[in-house]
Short mmCIF file of C-alpha atoms and ligand atoms in Angstrom, two decimals:
data_model
loop_
_atom_site.label_atom_id
_atom_site.label_comp_id
_atom_site.label_asym_id
_atom_site.label_seq_id
_atom_site.Cartn_x
_atom_site.Cartn_y
_atom_site.Cartn_z
CA MET A 1 15.01 10.23 -10.77
CA SER A 2 18.31 12.17 -12.48
CA THR A 3 18.88 11.06 -15.72
CA SER A 4 17.02 12.24 -18.75
CA VAL A 5 15.65 10.08 -21.08
CA THR A 6 16.76 10.03 -24.89
CA THR A 7 16.23 9.20 -27.78
CA GLU A 8 18.33 6.39 -27.92
CA ASN A 9 17.02 4.15 -25.04
CA VAL A 10 13.69 4.27 -26.67
CA GLY A 11 12.39 0.18 -26.81
CA ILE A 12 14.17 -0.35 -23.54
CA THR A 13 12.06 -1.65 -21.30
CA ILE A 14 10.42 -0.68 -18.81
CA SER A 15 12.16 -2.53 -15.96
CA ASN A 16 15.55 -1.78 -17.66
CA HIS A 17 14.13 2.17 -17.66
CA LEU A 18 13.79 1.75 -13.96
CA LEU A 19 16.61 0.48 -12.72
CA LEU A 20 18.78 2.59 -14.90
CA ASN A 21 17.33 5.94 -13.37
CA GLN A 22 17.06 3.82 -9.29
CA GLN A 23 21.17 3.70 -10.81
CA TYR A 24 21.39 7.64 -10.89
CA THR A 25 19.24 8.94 -7.81
CA THR A 26 21.08 8.74 -4.62
CA GLY A 27 20.37 6.87 -1.94
CA ALA A 28 17.72 4.94 -4.12
CA THR A 29 16.96 1.65 -1.94
CA GLY A 30 14.57 0.04 -4.32
CA SER A 31 11.59 0.47 -3.00
CA TYR A 32 10.12 2.77 -5.22
CA THR A 33 10.90 0.44 -8.42
CA ARG A 34 9.82 -2.26 -6.57
CA LEU A 35 6.51 -0.19 -6.19
CA LEU A 36 5.99 0.62 -9.74
CA GLN A 37 6.73 -2.60 -10.99
CA ALA A 38 3.70 -4.01 -9.07
CA LEU A 39 1.80 -1.11 -10.24
CA VAL A 40 3.49 -2.73 -13.89
CA LEU A 41 2.22 -6.21 -13.32
CA ALA A 42 -1.77 -4.47 -11.66
CA CYS A 43 -1.68 -2.76 -15.42
CA LYS A 44 -0.88 -5.55 -17.51
CA ILE A 45 -3.25 -7.77 -15.44
CA ILE A 46 -5.95 -5.81 -15.97
CA GLN A 47 -5.33 -5.31 -19.63
CA ARG A 48 -5.81 -8.90 -19.99
CA ASP A 49 -8.84 -9.03 -17.80
CA VAL A 50 -9.82 -5.51 -20.65
CA ALA A 51 -9.61 -7.42 -23.88
CA LYS A 52 -11.44 -9.54 -23.19
CA ALA A 53 -14.74 -7.74 -21.17
CA GLY A 54 -16.78 -8.70 -24.50
CA LEU A 55 -16.30 -12.33 -23.88
CA VAL A 56 -16.04 -12.17 -20.06
CA ASP A 57 -19.37 -9.61 -20.22
CA VAL A 58 -21.09 -12.21 -22.40
CA LEU A 59 -20.41 -14.88 -20.77
CA GLY A 60 -21.40 -12.99 -17.34
CA ARG A 61 -24.51 -12.10 -18.71
CA ALA A 62 -25.88 -15.55 -19.21
CA GLY A 63 -24.72 -16.91 -15.52
CA PHE A 64 -22.06 -18.56 -16.16
CA VAL A 65 -19.22 -18.55 -14.26
CA ASN A 66 -15.37 -17.81 -16.11
CA VAL A 67 -13.73 -21.63 -16.87
CA GLN A 68 -11.50 -21.00 -13.61
CA GLY A 69 -14.51 -21.31 -12.13
CA GLU A 70 -14.61 -18.00 -10.54
CA GLU A 71 -17.31 -15.72 -9.43
CA VAL A 72 -17.37 -13.17 -12.91
CA GLN A 73 -17.32 -9.79 -12.05
CA LYS A 74 -17.54 -6.48 -12.42
CA LEU A 75 -14.15 -5.12 -14.71
CA ASP A 76 -13.84 -2.15 -12.49
CA GLU A 77 -14.18 -3.94 -9.23
CA LEU A 78 -11.38 -6.57 -10.77
CA ALA A 79 -9.52 -3.94 -11.48
CA ASN A 80 -9.81 -2.47 -7.98
CA THR A 81 -8.44 -6.03 -6.21
CA THR A 82 -6.07 -6.18 -8.70
CA VAL A 83 -4.48 -3.32 -7.98
CA LYS A 84 -4.56 -3.74 -3.96
CA ARG A 85 -3.26 -7.03 -3.74
CA ARG A 86 -0.79 -6.50 -5.96
CA LEU A 87 0.29 -3.17 -3.58
CA SER A 88 -0.02 -4.24 -0.78
CA ALA A 89 1.67 -7.87 -1.53
CA SER A 90 4.67 -5.05 -2.91
CA GLY A 91 5.68 -4.80 0.86
CA GLU A 92 5.64 -1.39 0.03
CA VAL A 93 3.36 0.86 1.29
CA CYS A 94 0.91 1.78 3.90
CA ALA A 95 -1.90 2.47 2.90
CA LEU A 96 -4.50 2.68 -0.39
CA VAL A 97 -6.90 5.24 -1.49
CA SER A 98 -9.02 3.98 -4.29
CA GLU A 99 -11.47 5.87 -6.09
CA GLU A 100 -13.32 2.46 -5.73
CA GLU A 101 -14.07 2.19 -1.56
CA ALA A 102 -14.97 4.81 0.10
CA ASP A 103 -12.42 4.24 3.06
CA ILE A 104 -8.61 4.77 3.22
CA ILE A 105 -7.45 0.65 2.62
CA GLU A 106 -5.23 -1.04 4.78
CA ILE A 107 -3.05 -2.76 4.21
CA PRO A 108 -3.07 -6.25 6.20
CA ARG A 109 -0.46 -7.70 8.65
CA GLN A 110 0.53 -9.80 6.95
CA TYR A 111 2.66 -7.39 4.51
CA PRO A 112 5.60 -4.96 5.45
CA GLN A 113 4.45 -1.74 6.12
CA GLY A 114 5.61 0.44 3.45
CA SER A 115 7.20 3.97 2.75
CA TYR A 116 4.66 5.20 -0.10
CA LEU A 117 1.54 5.15 -0.35
CA VAL A 118 -1.03 5.47 -3.87
CA HIS A 119 -4.07 7.10 -4.66
CA TYR A 120 -5.59 5.20 -7.38
CA ASP A 121 -8.68 5.18 -10.03
CA PRO A 122 -8.17 1.53 -11.49
CA LEU A 123 -10.75 1.53 -14.26
CA ASP A 124 -11.36 5.04 -15.49
CA GLY A 125 -15.13 5.96 -17.33
CA SER A 126 -15.40 1.76 -17.66
CA SER A 127 -18.90 2.65 -18.09
CA ASN A 128 -17.33 2.99 -22.19
CA ILE A 129 -15.98 0.18 -22.41
CA ASP A 130 -18.63 -1.66 -24.44
CA ALA A 131 -18.90 0.88 -26.18
CA ASN A 132 -14.79 -0.57 -26.79
CA VAL A 133 -13.91 3.12 -25.84
CA SER A 134 -10.38 3.87 -24.88
CA ILE A 135 -10.73 3.71 -20.38
CA GLY A 136 -7.51 3.86 -17.94
CA THR A 137 -5.97 3.56 -14.54
CA ILE A 138 -4.61 6.62 -12.84
CA PHE A 139 -2.80 6.53 -10.44
CA SER A 140 -0.97 9.18 -7.49
CA ILE A 141 1.91 8.62 -5.11
CA TYR A 142 3.11 10.41 -2.36
CA ARG A 143 6.03 9.40 1.18
CA ARG A 144 4.62 8.12 4.22
CA LEU A 145 4.80 11.82 5.58
CA THR A 146 4.44 9.87 9.81
CA PRO A 147 6.81 7.27 11.33
CA PRO A 148 6.51 3.52 10.20
CA THR A 149 6.05 2.95 14.00
CA THR A 150 2.15 4.48 14.36
CA ASP A 151 -0.67 4.42 12.68
CA VAL A 152 -1.26 5.90 8.58
CA ALA A 153 -2.57 9.60 9.56
CA HIS A 154 -4.70 11.59 7.63
CA ALA A 155 -1.11 13.87 7.23
CA ASP A 156 0.16 11.54 5.14
CA VAL A 157 -3.28 10.36 2.70
CA LEU A 158 -4.66 13.92 2.39
CA GLN A 159 -1.45 15.73 0.95
CA LYS A 160 -1.36 18.43 -1.55
CA GLY A 161 -0.48 17.49 -5.01
CA ILE A 162 2.54 18.85 -4.74
CA GLU A 163 3.93 16.73 -3.02
CA GLN A 164 3.60 14.03 -5.24
CA ALA A 165 6.51 11.50 -4.90
CA GLY A 166 5.30 10.51 -8.75
CA ALA A 167 2.13 10.12 -11.28
CA GLY A 168 1.25 8.13 -14.14
CA TYR A 169 -1.46 6.50 -15.68
CA VAL A 170 -2.47 3.52 -18.22
CA ILE A 171 -4.40 3.36 -21.71
CA TYR A 172 -6.35 0.86 -22.16
CA GLY A 173 -6.93 1.79 -26.25
CA SER A 174 -5.71 0.77 -30.05
CA SER A 175 -2.27 -0.09 -27.46
CA CYS A 176 -1.58 0.04 -24.40
CA ILE A 177 0.04 2.88 -23.17
CA LEU A 178 1.97 3.95 -19.92
CA VAL A 179 2.81 7.36 -19.40
CA PHE A 180 4.24 8.48 -15.92
CA SER A 181 6.68 10.98 -14.15
CA THR A 182 8.99 11.02 -11.18
CA GLY A 183 9.66 14.64 -11.68
CA GLN A 184 12.66 14.31 -14.19
CA GLY A 185 9.67 15.15 -16.97
CA VAL A 186 7.80 12.82 -18.81
CA ASN A 187 7.74 9.02 -20.50
CA GLY A 188 5.59 7.12 -22.34
CA PHE A 189 5.83 2.98 -23.07
CA THR A 190 3.80 0.81 -25.32
CA LEU A 191 2.79 -2.74 -23.98
CA ASP A 192 4.29 -5.43 -26.42
CA PRO A 193 2.14 -7.74 -26.31
CA SER A 194 4.07 -11.01 -27.77
CA ILE A 195 6.54 -10.37 -24.96
CA GLY A 196 3.94 -8.76 -22.44
CA GLU A 197 6.72 -5.55 -21.99
CA PHE A 198 6.23 -2.53 -22.22
CA LEU A 199 8.37 -0.27 -24.48
CA LEU A 200 9.54 2.58 -23.74
CA SER A 201 7.46 4.49 -27.25
CA HIS A 202 7.27 8.13 -25.75
CA PRO A 203 10.60 9.96 -24.50
CA ASN A 204 10.78 13.25 -22.92
CA ILE A 205 6.57 14.02 -23.16
CA LYS A 206 5.97 18.09 -23.87
CA THR A 207 2.95 18.92 -24.32
CA PRO A 208 2.83 22.22 -27.09
CA GLU A 209 2.48 26.08 -25.80
CA ARG A 210 -0.98 26.21 -27.56
CA GLY A 211 -3.48 23.61 -29.16
CA LYS A 212 -6.58 23.80 -31.69
CA ILE A 213 -8.76 21.16 -29.55
CA TYR A 214 -10.69 21.79 -26.67
CA SER A 215 -12.49 19.49 -24.88
CA ILE A 216 -15.48 19.70 -22.45
CA ASN A 217 -18.70 18.45 -22.54
CA GLU A 218 -21.58 21.11 -24.13
CA GLY A 219 -24.53 19.35 -23.21
CA ASN A 220 -24.05 20.68 -19.50
CA ALA A 221 -23.57 23.98 -21.17
CA ASN A 222 -26.49 25.20 -19.42
CA TYR A 223 -25.11 24.73 -15.90
CA TRP A 224 -21.82 26.53 -16.35
CA ASP A 225 -20.26 29.46 -14.83
CA GLU A 226 -21.21 32.86 -17.48
CA PRO A 227 -16.83 32.76 -17.63
CA THR A 228 -16.90 29.44 -18.39
CA LYS A 229 -19.93 30.09 -21.07
CA LYS A 230 -17.88 33.05 -23.01
CA TYR A 231 -14.69 31.24 -23.00
CA ILE A 232 -15.93 29.03 -24.80
CA ASP A 233 -18.26 31.60 -26.90
CA TRP A 234 -14.07 33.15 -27.84
CA ILE A 235 -12.72 29.45 -28.46
CA LYS A 236 -15.84 28.97 -31.05
CA THR A 237 -16.25 32.07 -32.76
CA GLY A 238 -12.72 33.91 -31.50
CA TYR A 239 -10.50 31.79 -33.88
CA GLU A 240 -10.03 35.39 -36.06
CA GLU A 241 -8.68 36.97 -32.98
CA HIS A 242 -6.14 34.43 -32.50
CA ARG A 243 -6.33 32.83 -35.60
CA VAL A 244 -6.37 29.19 -34.62
CA HIS A 245 -9.53 27.54 -35.58
CA TYR A 246 -10.52 25.39 -32.68
CA THR A 247 -12.08 21.82 -33.00
CA SER A 248 -13.62 20.22 -30.36
CA ARG A 249 -13.03 16.44 -28.94
CA TYR A 250 -14.81 14.85 -25.64
CA ILE A 251 -14.59 10.83 -25.78
CA GLY A 252 -16.05 11.15 -22.13
CA SER A 253 -13.35 8.96 -21.07
CA LEU A 254 -10.57 11.17 -18.82
CA VAL A 255 -7.83 9.47 -20.10
CA ALA A 256 -8.29 9.69 -23.59
CA ASP A 257 -8.83 12.87 -23.64
CA PHE A 258 -6.23 13.44 -21.57
CA HIS A 259 -3.65 11.50 -23.50
CA ARG A 260 -4.51 13.09 -26.83
CA ASN A 261 -4.24 16.45 -25.53
CA LEU A 262 -1.16 16.28 -23.85
CA LEU A 263 0.29 15.25 -27.24
CA TYR A 264 -1.50 16.94 -29.73
CA GLY A 265 -2.46 20.18 -27.76
CA GLY A 266 -4.94 21.87 -26.27
CA ILE A 267 -7.29 22.38 -23.48
CA PHE A 268 -9.67 20.07 -21.11
CA LEU A 269 -12.13 21.06 -19.19
CA TYR A 270 -14.93 20.15 -16.47
CA PRO A 271 -15.61 23.20 -14.81
CA ALA A 272 -17.56 23.24 -11.47
CA ASP A 273 -21.23 23.52 -12.19
CA THR A 274 -24.85 23.81 -10.79
CA LYS A 275 -26.40 20.42 -12.82
CA ASP A 276 -25.75 18.14 -9.48
CA PRO A 277 -26.48 19.74 -6.39
CA LYS A 278 -24.03 16.48 -4.53
CA LYS A 279 -21.16 18.07 -7.00
CA PRO A 280 -20.45 21.95 -7.21
CA GLN A 281 -17.10 21.68 -7.83
CA GLY A 282 -17.98 18.67 -10.62
CA LYS A 283 -17.70 15.01 -11.53
CA LEU A 284 -13.64 14.81 -10.93
CA ARG A 285 -11.69 13.76 -7.80
CA LEU A 286 -8.98 15.92 -6.99
CA MET A 287 -6.26 13.23 -5.28
CA CYS A 288 -7.33 10.10 -8.00
CA GLU A 289 -7.45 11.90 -10.83
CA ALA A 290 -6.79 15.88 -10.80
CA ASN A 291 -3.64 15.61 -8.71
CA PRO A 292 -1.58 12.93 -10.76
CA LEU A 293 -2.85 14.25 -14.76
CA ALA A 294 -1.58 17.96 -12.80
CA TYR A 295 1.62 16.37 -11.50
CA ILE A 296 1.78 14.69 -15.12
CA ILE A 297 0.91 17.78 -17.89
CA GLU A 298 3.07 20.49 -15.39
CA GLN A 299 5.99 17.94 -15.87
CA ALA A 300 5.06 17.77 -19.87
CA GLY A 301 5.48 21.95 -19.25
CA GLY A 302 1.25 22.19 -19.13
CA LEU A 303 -0.51 23.34 -16.29
CA ALA A 304 -3.32 22.28 -14.55
CA THR A 305 -6.11 24.47 -12.53
CA THR A 306 -9.24 25.26 -11.68
CA GLY A 307 -9.64 28.70 -13.46
CA ARG A 308 -8.55 30.22 -9.70
CA GLU A 309 -6.09 28.17 -7.96
CA ARG A 310 -2.94 25.75 -9.10
CA ILE A 311 -4.76 22.04 -8.61
CA MET A 312 -1.72 20.68 -7.02
CA ASP A 313 -1.87 23.63 -3.90
CA ILE A 314 -4.98 22.79 -3.25
CA GLU A 315 -5.33 21.64 0.51
CA PRO A 316 -7.31 18.58 0.83
CA LYS A 317 -10.01 18.38 2.82
CA HIS A 318 -11.42 13.91 2.38
CA ILE A 319 -9.77 11.86 0.45
CA HIS A 320 -12.91 11.91 -2.46
CA GLN A 321 -12.72 15.26 -2.86
CA ARG A 322 -13.79 16.76 -6.50
CA THR A 323 -12.45 19.76 -7.69
CA PRO A 324 -13.16 21.68 -11.36
CA LEU A 325 -10.01 20.65 -13.78
CA ILE A 326 -8.84 22.76 -16.45
CA ILE A 327 -5.84 21.58 -17.94
CA GLY A 328 -3.08 21.57 -20.80
CA SER A 329 -1.35 23.51 -22.99
CA PRO A 330 -0.40 26.53 -21.23
CA GLU A 331 -1.51 29.11 -23.55
CA ASP A 332 -5.22 27.88 -23.51
CA VAL A 333 -5.39 27.26 -19.94
CA ARG A 334 -3.96 31.09 -19.02
CA ALA A 335 -7.09 32.33 -21.92
CA TYR A 336 -9.53 30.77 -19.69
CA GLU A 337 -7.63 31.56 -16.71
CA GLN A 338 -8.60 35.47 -18.10
CA PHE A 339 -12.09 35.06 -18.46
CA VAL A 340 -12.26 33.55 -14.89
CA ALA A 341 -10.45 36.43 -13.34
CA GLY A 342 -13.22 39.35 -16.11
CA LYS A 343 -9.50 40.31 -17.66
CA ARG A 344 -11.33 38.68 -20.94
CA GLY A 345 -14.86 38.34 -22.14
P1 P6P B 1 -19.31 13.22 -18.10
C1 P6P B 1 -16.27 8.97 -16.35
O1 P6P B 1 -16.99 8.74 -16.46
C2 P6P B 1 -15.51 10.11 -16.05
O2 P6P B 1 -15.53 9.87 -14.82
C3 P6P B 1 -13.95 10.85 -16.94
O3 P6P B 1 -13.67 9.05 -16.59
C4 P6P B 1 -14.52 11.33 -18.43
O4 P6P B 1 -14.11 12.64 -17.69
C5 P6P B 1 -16.19 12.26 -17.46
O5 P6P B 1 -16.26 10.81 -16.20
C6 P6P B 1 -17.30 11.56 -18.15
O6 P6P B 1 -18.25 13.25 -17.39
O7 P6P B 1 -20.13 13.98 -17.42
O8 P6P B 1 -19.29 14.42 -18.98
O9 P6P B 1 -20.47 12.15 -19.25
#
């Protein structure tokens, strides 16, 4: 999409933003716009369910069914089903991969098979919902590589992050904000619940070159490798050297931690650790968490790395593979990479 969004467009609906950009995109057929519109609708439905979660959750605990007579479902399963149904019905996807499901999701035959596929985390951080902590939906869009007359292949589903056609997230917090990019910068849209529309509120987001925030679960400190331990010590005590006093901020909800650091600057780290032998590369997933956020941060002028390798250059081997994720302001991420390379500390 080739238009640059200007502050004059603040307040424009996301639908008009998408149609404007489609108009300026050579060869655009409307397929991508319809895909994004289906995602937007899914996120509005999830926001509605998240907003009433406390009530539904109480009813659910009492074993009641809700007023529509539906069995109360766990919220993240509800979010997963919502995204799956809306994207399948859009007719614009040929396959889906959800953080909630072990296997590739085939699109029911009654729907057209589209030319895109989406990796998504339907409700990341949902364990925080009972404490009313912000949580989010994360999505990563790829173009299908194989001919539409054949079955979807692993080559379609396991593409490097640099091949993404777009990516974004929705944060369900004090307000509901959709942040996404299609390769021409990053824009944020805030939901106005009184009209049910996402309105452009954060045009052309750029992350600061350096921040004053570091975000990491220090409860895992004993399980980190030496470069990570030295980097965190340096951040804490070395501020005379870099004359910036860093502060620690960690919510334990990836979308909320990422969104704050994207806007304010700083670094988020979920490094490899020895805490869980089954997750030696850390807890976060490459395809539905690290790659989409890496796409966003690079479009906003930041960096995303494992400490040794650019996240979006990683050759995926499995749809649910995990990766260390160090992401944020470029100067902060580069400093960490210098510790890993043994050039500092
Ligand atoms: P830890 C939430 O469960 C999540 O997947 C991410 O949202 C968050 O960044 C991470 O886990 C927190 O993990 O080990 O610090 O509790």
